[in-house]
Amino acid sequence: MKIQDFDFELPPELIAQFPAEQRASCRMLHLEGPTGGLRDTVFADLPHYLRAGDVMVFNNTRVIKARLYGVKDSGGRVEVMVERVLDTHRVLAVIRASHSPKPGSKLFLADAIEVTVLAHEHGFYTLHFDHETAVIELLERYGNLPLPPYISRPATQADEARYQTVYATQSGAVAAPTAGLHFDENMLKRLTEMGVVIAHVTLHVGSGTFQPVRMENIADHRMHKEIFYVPPQTVDSIRQAKAGGGRVLAVGTTSLRALEAAAASIEGIDGSGGELKPGRGETDIFITPGYRFRVVERLLTNFHLPRSTLLMLVSAFGGLENIRRAYRHAIDERYRFFSYGDAMLIERES
């Protein structure tokens, strides 16, 4: 397939720059994949689409304060965006500077942290934080919240709460699993009281989630790897639900990718075979139309960037023509797009 198959024109004013006043107050577009039917509704009505015995799988990753500013030892300004924490003192990062720093050089970040550049490969730098305090603590103390590039304002103290899910516990992401931002404690309580099973996975979202695919033929695109973990209790919940006629709803594309990666790892990520098993690892799973889903029947997600891997994923799940029509409808009806925007509930096409 060609990249043009996943392009669309979005009026800039539909890109949400701020979250809704209340987490659960957004709109929601429902797409029935098998029929292509569309229904305008609100997120508060989500429980009407669920029944006792269904499983909802949430990504419990927590966004770290991944952006740091400083200078090189040569004096030039530098911006560091941490992509992944490798251990207590090393990170993988993207660096913006007028001239790329060389391995062995030093960076001085936030007027407090000395960093050594260890290596530069495939667009990422390996950095060593030359400080006795662990990297995660330093980021929390000196870092800045990495709002997406399409939010054209600095992060505020309010974003530090609203750009995290209420169930975030596992630090490591540089972008929020945004479908989960709509949930508040009251919604989670409503769901559990009606017998919906709440389960969790972890996938630490990388900055690649915002990158457009630049290859003409999408089969030539390669995803950056992300760390994921599917715990045994989540696998047990899904098996029990399926045995009893329940359905699996992934909250967000990251939850779906973690589940499908765990199942696909049995025989390789090639769209064949596989059974969901617990485990942790790295995934560069790239889901495009034609992929055969193993685990998830329903997906709650936001509206995604043109030419993005996430738009390709939802097109694979809900059907390419269905998604094209749904996005045209969403634009006509003035839905809010991207991380702080409205929600979409998709029933799998087949």
GROMACS .gro file of C-alpha atoms in nm:
model
  350
    1MET     CA    1   0.000   0.000   0.000
    2LYS     CA    2   0.109   0.359  -0.061
    3ILE     CA    3   0.147   0.634   0.196
    4GLN     CA    4  -0.110   0.843   0.009
    5ASP     CA    5  -0.373   0.588   0.113
    6PHE     CA    6  -0.344   0.724   0.467
    7ASP     CA    7  -0.340   1.097   0.405
    8PHE     CA    8  -0.615   1.349   0.477
    9GLU     CA    9  -0.656   1.724   0.518
   10LEU     CA   10  -0.728   1.835   0.873
   11PRO     CA   11  -0.830   2.192   0.956
   12PRO     CA   12  -0.573   2.316   1.211
   13GLU     CA   13  -0.845   2.443   1.445
   14LEU     CA   14  -0.959   2.082   1.505
   15ILE     CA   15  -0.627   1.993   1.671
   16ALA     CA   16  -0.708   2.002   2.043
   17GLN     CA   17  -0.463   2.229   2.225
   18PHE     CA   18  -0.610   2.171   2.571
   19PRO     CA   19  -0.785   1.879   2.740
   20ALA     CA   20  -1.159   1.877   2.793
   21GLU     CA   21  -1.274   2.043   3.114
   22GLN     CA   22  -1.352   1.702   3.262
   23ARG     CA   23  -1.177   1.381   3.158
   24ALA     CA   24  -1.496   1.192   3.070
   25SER     CA   25  -1.675   1.483   2.902
   26CYS     CA   26  -1.553   1.430   2.546
   27ARG     CA   27  -1.750   1.316   2.243
   28MET     CA   28  -1.718   0.964   2.102
   29LEU     CA   29  -1.770   0.832   1.749
   30HIS     CA   30  -1.879   0.468   1.731
   31LEU     CA   31  -1.781   0.267   1.423
   32GLU     CA   32  -1.932  -0.075   1.359
   33GLY     CA   33  -1.660  -0.238   1.154
   34PRO     CA   34  -1.868  -0.520   1.000
   35THR     CA   35  -2.139  -0.282   0.873
   36GLY     CA   36  -1.951   0.047   0.850
   37GLY     CA   37  -2.223   0.216   1.056
   38LEU     CA   38  -2.138   0.537   1.239
   39ARG     CA   39  -2.301   0.679   1.550
   40ASP     CA   40  -2.227   1.011   1.722
   41THR     CA   41  -2.233   0.969   2.097
   42VAL     CA   42  -2.044   1.076   2.409
   43PHE     CA   43  -1.775   0.904   2.612
   44ALA     CA   44  -2.000   0.896   2.919
   45ASP     CA   45  -2.214   0.642   2.728
   46LEU     CA   46  -1.925   0.393   2.697
   47PRO     CA   47  -2.074   0.151   2.956
   48HIS     CA   48  -2.377   0.105   2.726
   49TYR     CA   49  -2.146  -0.069   2.478
   50LEU     CA   50  -2.015  -0.319   2.734
   51ARG     CA   51  -2.156  -0.607   2.934
   52ALA     CA   52  -2.055  -0.816   3.234
   53GLY     CA   53  -1.771  -1.051   3.149
   54ASP     CA   54  -1.608  -0.823   2.894
   55VAL     CA   55  -1.243  -0.735   2.950
   56MET     CA   56  -1.095  -0.389   2.910
   57VAL     CA   57  -0.716  -0.376   2.879
   58PHE     CA   58  -0.541  -0.053   2.982
   59ASN     CA   59  -0.180   0.053   2.932
   60ASN     CA   60  -0.049   0.156   3.275
   61THR     CA   61   0.266   0.328   3.150
   62ARG     CA   62   0.352   0.664   3.305
   63VAL     CA   63   0.494   0.958   3.111
   64ILE     CA   64   0.835   1.074   3.232
   65LYS     CA   65   0.959   1.434   3.217
   66ALA     CA   66   1.172   1.345   2.921
   67ARG     CA   67   1.274   1.686   2.781
   68LEU     CA   68   1.585   1.865   2.908
   69TYR     CA   69   1.755   2.187   2.796
   70GLY     CA   70   2.119   2.283   2.831
   71VAL     CA   71   2.447   2.348   2.654
   72LYS     CA   72   2.729   2.149   2.498
   73ASP     CA   73   3.082   2.174   2.634
   74SER     CA   74   3.153   2.385   2.325
   75GLY     CA   75   2.889   2.634   2.440
   76GLY     CA   76   2.611   2.567   2.187
   77ARG     CA   77   2.254   2.519   2.304
   78VAL     CA   78   2.106   2.172   2.310
   79GLU     CA   79   1.769   2.006   2.367
   80VAL     CA   80   1.763   1.644   2.483
   81MET     CA   81   1.454   1.428   2.444
   82VAL     CA   82   1.490   1.101   2.632
   83GLU     CA   83   1.347   0.812   2.429
   84ARG     CA   84   1.416   0.532   2.674
   85VAL     CA   85   1.580   0.486   3.015
   86LEU     CA   86   1.829   0.201   2.972
   87ASP     CA   87   1.942   0.165   3.334
   88THR     CA   88   2.004   0.381   3.640
   89HIS     CA   89   2.248   0.612   3.459
   90ARG     CA   90   2.211   0.559   3.082
   91VAL     CA   91   1.942   0.670   2.839
   92LEU     CA   92   1.867   0.657   2.469
   93ALA     CA   93   1.784   1.006   2.346
   94VAL     CA   94   1.726   1.238   2.053
   95ILE     CA   95   1.934   1.556   2.055
   96ARG     CA   96   1.854   1.884   1.881
   97ALA     CA   97   2.153   2.112   1.834
   98SER     CA   98   2.306   2.329   1.563
   99HIS     CA   99   2.593   2.078   1.539
  100SER     CA  100   2.563   1.718   1.653
  101PRO     CA  101   2.767   1.641   1.965
  102LYS     CA  102   3.038   1.378   1.920
  103PRO     CA  103   3.092   1.067   2.134
  104GLY     CA  104   3.308   1.155   2.431
  105SER     CA  105   3.180   1.513   2.451
  106LYS     CA  106   2.990   1.657   2.747
  107LEU     CA  107   2.647   1.816   2.788
  108PHE     CA  108   2.537   2.031   3.081
  109LEU     CA  109   2.162   2.009   3.131
  110ALA     CA  110   1.923   2.215   3.344
  111ASP     CA  111   2.222   2.388   3.509
  112ALA     CA  112   2.252   2.078   3.727
  113ILE     CA  113   2.343   1.761   3.536
  114GLU     CA  114   2.662   1.666   3.354
  115VAL     CA  115   2.610   1.412   3.078
  116THR     CA  116   2.861   1.219   2.865
  117VAL     CA  117   2.778   1.131   2.504
  118LEU     CA  118   2.866   0.763   2.464
  119ALA     CA  119   2.748   0.681   2.112
  120HIS     CA  120   2.534   0.795   1.819
  121GLU     CA  121   2.358   0.534   1.604
  122HIS     CA  122   2.043   0.528   1.387
  123GLY     CA  123   1.947   0.880   1.495
  124PHE     CA  124   1.965   0.808   1.869
  125TYR     CA  125   2.234   0.901   2.122
  126THR     CA  126   2.337   0.687   2.415
  127LEU     CA  127   2.400   0.921   2.708
  128HIS     CA  128   2.549   0.861   3.051
  129PHE     CA  129   2.421   1.083   3.334
  130ASP     CA  130   2.732   1.152   3.542
  131HIS     CA  131   2.544   1.192   3.867
  132GLU     CA  132   2.501   0.964   4.167
  133THR     CA  133   2.122   1.008   4.155
  134ALA     CA  134   1.926   0.772   3.928
  135VAL     CA  135   1.814   0.904   3.590
  136ILE     CA  136   1.442   0.868   3.665
  137GLU     CA  137   1.478   1.087   3.975
  138LEU     CA  138   1.679   1.347   3.785
  139LEU     CA  139   1.419   1.365   3.510
  140GLU     CA  140   1.141   1.409   3.762
  141ARG     CA  141   1.336   1.689   3.932
  142TYR     CA  142   1.477   1.876   3.631
  143GLY     CA  143   1.291   1.755   3.322
  144ASN     CA  144   0.997   1.898   3.133
  145LEU     CA  145   0.682   1.716   3.030
  146PRO     CA  146   0.709   1.626   2.659
  147LEU     CA  147   0.381   1.744   2.513
  148PRO     CA  148   0.329   1.632   2.151
  149PRO     CA  149   0.475   1.854   1.877
  150TYR     CA  150   0.130   1.952   1.746
  151ILE     CA  151   0.040   2.119   2.077
  152SER     CA  152   0.170   2.468   2.011
  153ARG     CA  153   0.222   2.588   2.367
  154PRO     CA  154   0.453   2.509   2.660
  155ALA     CA  155   0.350   2.243   2.911
  156THR     CA  156   0.184   2.377   3.226
  157GLN     CA  157   0.137   2.239   3.574
  158ALA     CA  158  -0.214   2.135   3.470
  159ASP     CA  159  -0.067   1.920   3.192
  160GLU     CA  160   0.140   1.730   3.447
  161ALA     CA  161  -0.187   1.586   3.577
  162ARG     CA  162  -0.399   1.576   3.261
  163TYR     CA  163  -0.131   1.426   3.032
  164GLN     CA  164  -0.123   1.120   3.259
  165THR     CA  165  -0.388   0.853   3.296
  166VAL     CA  166  -0.539   0.815   3.643
  167TYR     CA  167  -0.405   0.457   3.655
  168ALA     CA  168  -0.047   0.528   3.540
  169THR     CA  169   0.199   0.339   3.762
  170GLN     CA  170   0.495   0.225   3.546
  171SER     CA  171   0.730   0.511   3.453
  172GLY     CA  172   0.896   0.498   3.113
  173ALA     CA  173   0.685   0.653   2.835
  174VAL     CA  174   0.765   0.976   2.651
  175ALA     CA  175   0.407   1.007   2.523
  176ALA     CA  176   0.078   0.931   2.692
  177PRO     CA  177  -0.147   0.640   2.592
  178THR     CA  178  -0.405   0.902   2.505
  179ALA     CA  179  -0.721   0.692   2.482
  180GLY     CA  180  -0.683   0.636   2.855
  181LEU     CA  181  -0.684   1.009   2.931
  182HIS     CA  182  -1.066   1.007   2.906
  183PHE     CA  183  -1.111   0.780   3.208
  184ASP     CA  184  -1.168   0.912   3.557
  185GLU     CA  185  -1.219   0.717   3.879
  186ASN     CA  186  -1.598   0.737   3.850
  187MET     CA  187  -1.596   0.578   3.503
  188LEU     CA  188  -1.367   0.296   3.619
  189LYS     CA  189  -1.596   0.238   3.917
  190ARG     CA  190  -1.906   0.223   3.693
  191LEU     CA  191  -1.741  -0.035   3.471
  192THR     CA  192  -1.625  -0.262   3.752
  193GLU     CA  193  -1.964  -0.242   3.928
  194MET     CA  194  -2.136  -0.367   3.612
  195GLY     CA  195  -1.901  -0.666   3.592
  196VAL     CA  196  -1.649  -0.548   3.334
  197VAL     CA  197  -1.303  -0.692   3.408
  198ILE     CA  198  -1.022  -0.436   3.423
  199ALA     CA  199  -0.678  -0.562   3.317
  200HIS     CA  200  -0.346  -0.396   3.245
  201VAL     CA  201  -0.045  -0.421   3.019
  202THR     CA  202   0.259  -0.197   2.997
  203LEU     CA  203   0.399  -0.051   2.677
  204HIS     CA  204   0.635   0.242   2.714
  205VAL     CA  205   0.537   0.471   2.427
  206GLY     CA  206   0.828   0.615   2.230
  207SER     CA  207   0.854   0.940   2.038
  208GLY     CA  208   0.817   0.745   1.713
  209THR     CA  209   0.442   0.749   1.773
  210PHE     CA  210   0.441   1.108   1.638
  211GLN     CA  211   0.659   1.040   1.335
  212PRO     CA  212   0.493   1.025   0.992
  213VAL     CA  213   0.584   0.738   0.761
  214ARG     CA  214   0.814   0.879   0.493
  215MET     CA  215   0.841   0.572   0.270
  216GLU     CA  216   0.629   0.573  -0.044
  217ASN     CA  217   0.556   0.202   0.003
  218ILE     CA  218   0.454   0.151   0.365
  219ALA     CA  219   0.600  -0.203   0.364
  220ASP     CA  220   0.944  -0.038   0.361
  221HIS     CA  221   0.883   0.144   0.691
  222ARG     CA  222   1.055   0.016   1.007
  223MET     CA  223   0.916   0.085   1.353
  224HIS     CA  224   1.128   0.184   1.651
  225LYS     CA  225   1.125  -0.080   1.924
  226GLU     CA  226   0.925  -0.025   2.241
  227ILE     CA  227   0.932  -0.217   2.569
  228PHE     CA  228   0.616  -0.408   2.666
  229TYR     CA  229   0.495  -0.639   2.942
  230VAL     CA  230   0.183  -0.856   2.949
  231PRO     CA  231   0.130  -0.998   3.302
  232PRO     CA  232  -0.007  -1.347   3.368
  233GLN     CA  233  -0.325  -1.215   3.534
  234THR     CA  234  -0.414  -1.021   3.219
  235VAL     CA  235  -0.373  -1.332   3.004
  236ASP     CA  236  -0.587  -1.530   3.249
  237SER     CA  237  -0.860  -1.265   3.242
  238ILE     CA  238  -0.868  -1.265   2.862
  239ARG     CA  239  -0.879  -1.645   2.840
  240GLN     CA  240  -1.164  -1.663   3.091
  241ALA     CA  241  -1.357  -1.391   2.913
  242LYS     CA  242  -1.326  -1.555   2.573
  243ALA     CA  243  -1.427  -1.892   2.718
  244GLY     CA  244  -1.741  -1.730   2.860
  245GLY     CA  245  -1.836  -1.533   2.549
  246GLY     CA  246  -1.687  -1.205   2.668
  247ARG     CA  247  -1.514  -0.958   2.439
  248VAL     CA  248  -1.174  -0.789   2.468
  249LEU     CA  249  -1.163  -0.410   2.436
  250ALA     CA  250  -0.816  -0.256   2.410
  251VAL     CA  251  -0.800   0.095   2.551
  252GLY     CA  252  -0.565   0.258   2.304
  253THR     CA  253  -0.346   0.141   2.019
  254THR     CA  254  -0.059   0.079   2.261
  255SER     CA  255  -0.261  -0.176   2.462
  256LEU     CA  256  -0.359  -0.344   2.136
  257ARG     CA  257   0.002  -0.352   2.013
  258ALA     CA  258   0.123  -0.504   2.341
  259LEU     CA  259  -0.137  -0.782   2.326
  260GLU     CA  260  -0.086  -0.856   1.958
  261ALA     CA  261   0.293  -0.848   1.998
  262ALA     CA  262   0.275  -1.096   2.286
  263ALA     CA  263   0.060  -1.331   2.079
  264ALA     CA  264   0.259  -1.284   1.759
  265SER     CA  265   0.589  -1.356   1.930
  266ILE     CA  266   0.505  -1.726   1.936
  267GLU     CA  267   0.571  -1.764   1.564
  268GLY     CA  268   0.708  -1.424   1.469
  269ILE     CA  269   0.521  -1.108   1.389
  270ASP     CA  270   0.393  -1.219   1.051
  271GLY     CA  271   0.016  -1.234   1.094
  272SER     CA  272  -0.009  -1.612   1.137
  273GLY     CA  273  -0.041  -1.852   1.430
  274GLY     CA  274   0.024  -1.745   1.783
  275GLU     CA  275  -0.145  -1.766   2.121
  276LEU     CA  276  -0.148  -1.497   2.387
  277LYS     CA  277   0.101  -1.574   2.660
  278PRO     CA  278   0.243  -1.358   2.938
  279GLY     CA  279   0.587  -1.207   2.904
  280ARG     CA  280   0.796  -0.900   2.848
  281GLY     CA  281   1.017  -0.789   2.564
  282GLU     CA  282   1.063  -0.537   2.286
  283THR     CA  283   0.829  -0.496   1.993
  284ASP     CA  284   0.847  -0.323   1.658
  285ILE     CA  285   0.517  -0.473   1.543
  286PHE     CA  286   0.379  -0.275   1.249
  287ILE     CA  287   0.007  -0.337   1.197
  288THR     CA  288  -0.130  -0.244   0.855
  289PRO     CA  289  -0.438  -0.348   0.653
  290GLY     CA  290  -0.431  -0.722   0.595
  291TYR     CA  291  -0.302  -0.804   0.943
  292ARG     CA  292  -0.494  -1.084   1.119
  293PHE     CA  293  -0.581  -0.987   1.475
  294ARG     CA  294  -0.558  -1.261   1.738
  295VAL     CA  295  -0.672  -1.107   2.066
  296VAL     CA  296  -0.874  -0.785   2.044
  297GLU     CA  297  -1.231  -0.745   1.914
  298ARG     CA  298  -1.286  -0.379   2.004
  299LEU     CA  299  -1.066  -0.072   2.025
  300LEU     CA  300  -1.111   0.260   2.202
  301THR     CA  301  -0.879   0.520   2.056
  302ASN     CA  302  -0.841   0.888   1.965
  303PHE     CA  303  -0.819   1.035   1.615
  304HIS     CA  304  -0.471   1.000   1.467
  305LEU     CA  305  -0.224   1.194   1.254
  306PRO     CA  306  -0.225   1.169   0.875
  307ARG     CA  307   0.035   0.928   0.734
  308SER     CA  308   0.099   0.782   1.081
  309THR     CA  309   0.148   0.420   1.180
  310LEU     CA  310  -0.145   0.457   1.421
  311LEU     CA  311  -0.379   0.556   1.140
  312MET     CA  312  -0.262   0.245   0.955
  313LEU     CA  313  -0.334   0.034   1.263
  314VAL     CA  314  -0.691   0.158   1.305
  315SER     CA  315  -0.744   0.114   0.930
  316ALA     CA  316  -0.638  -0.248   0.966
  317PHE     CA  317  -0.875  -0.291   1.260
  318GLY     CA  318  -1.186  -0.109   1.141
  319GLY     CA  319  -1.137  -0.135   0.764
  320LEU     CA  320  -0.961   0.121   0.546
  321GLU     CA  321  -1.273   0.252   0.372
  322ASN     CA  322  -1.463   0.261   0.702
  323ILE     CA  323  -1.189   0.467   0.865
  324ARG     CA  324  -1.167   0.706   0.571
  325ARG     CA  325  -1.541   0.766   0.590
  326ALA     CA  326  -1.534   0.795   0.970
  327TYR     CA  327  -1.257   1.056   0.958
  328ARG     CA  328  -1.442   1.257   0.694
  329HIS     CA  329  -1.749   1.244   0.919
  330ALA     CA  330  -1.545   1.347   1.224
  331ILE     CA  331  -1.403   1.648   1.039
  332ASP     CA  332  -1.747   1.750   0.911
  333GLU     CA  333  -1.890   1.720   1.263
  334ARG     CA  334  -1.600   1.913   1.418
  335TYR     CA  335  -1.462   1.643   1.643
  336ARG     CA  336  -1.143   1.735   1.828
  337PHE     CA  337  -0.832   1.550   1.707
  338PHE     CA  338  -0.516   1.394   1.855
  339SER     CA  339  -0.394   1.356   2.215
  340TYR     CA  340  -0.633   1.593   2.391
  341GLY     CA  341  -0.914   1.529   2.145
  342ASP     CA  342  -1.228   1.316   2.130
  343ALA     CA  343  -1.260   0.937   2.132
  344MET     CA  344  -1.354   0.670   1.881
  345LEU     CA  345  -1.490   0.324   1.964
  346ILE     CA  346  -1.420   0.077   1.683
  347GLU     CA  347  -1.569  -0.270   1.640
  348ARG     CA  348  -1.328  -0.490   1.443
  349GLU     CA  349  -1.418  -0.525   1.076
  350SER     CA  350  -1.385  -0.906   1.070
   0.00000   0.00000   0.00000
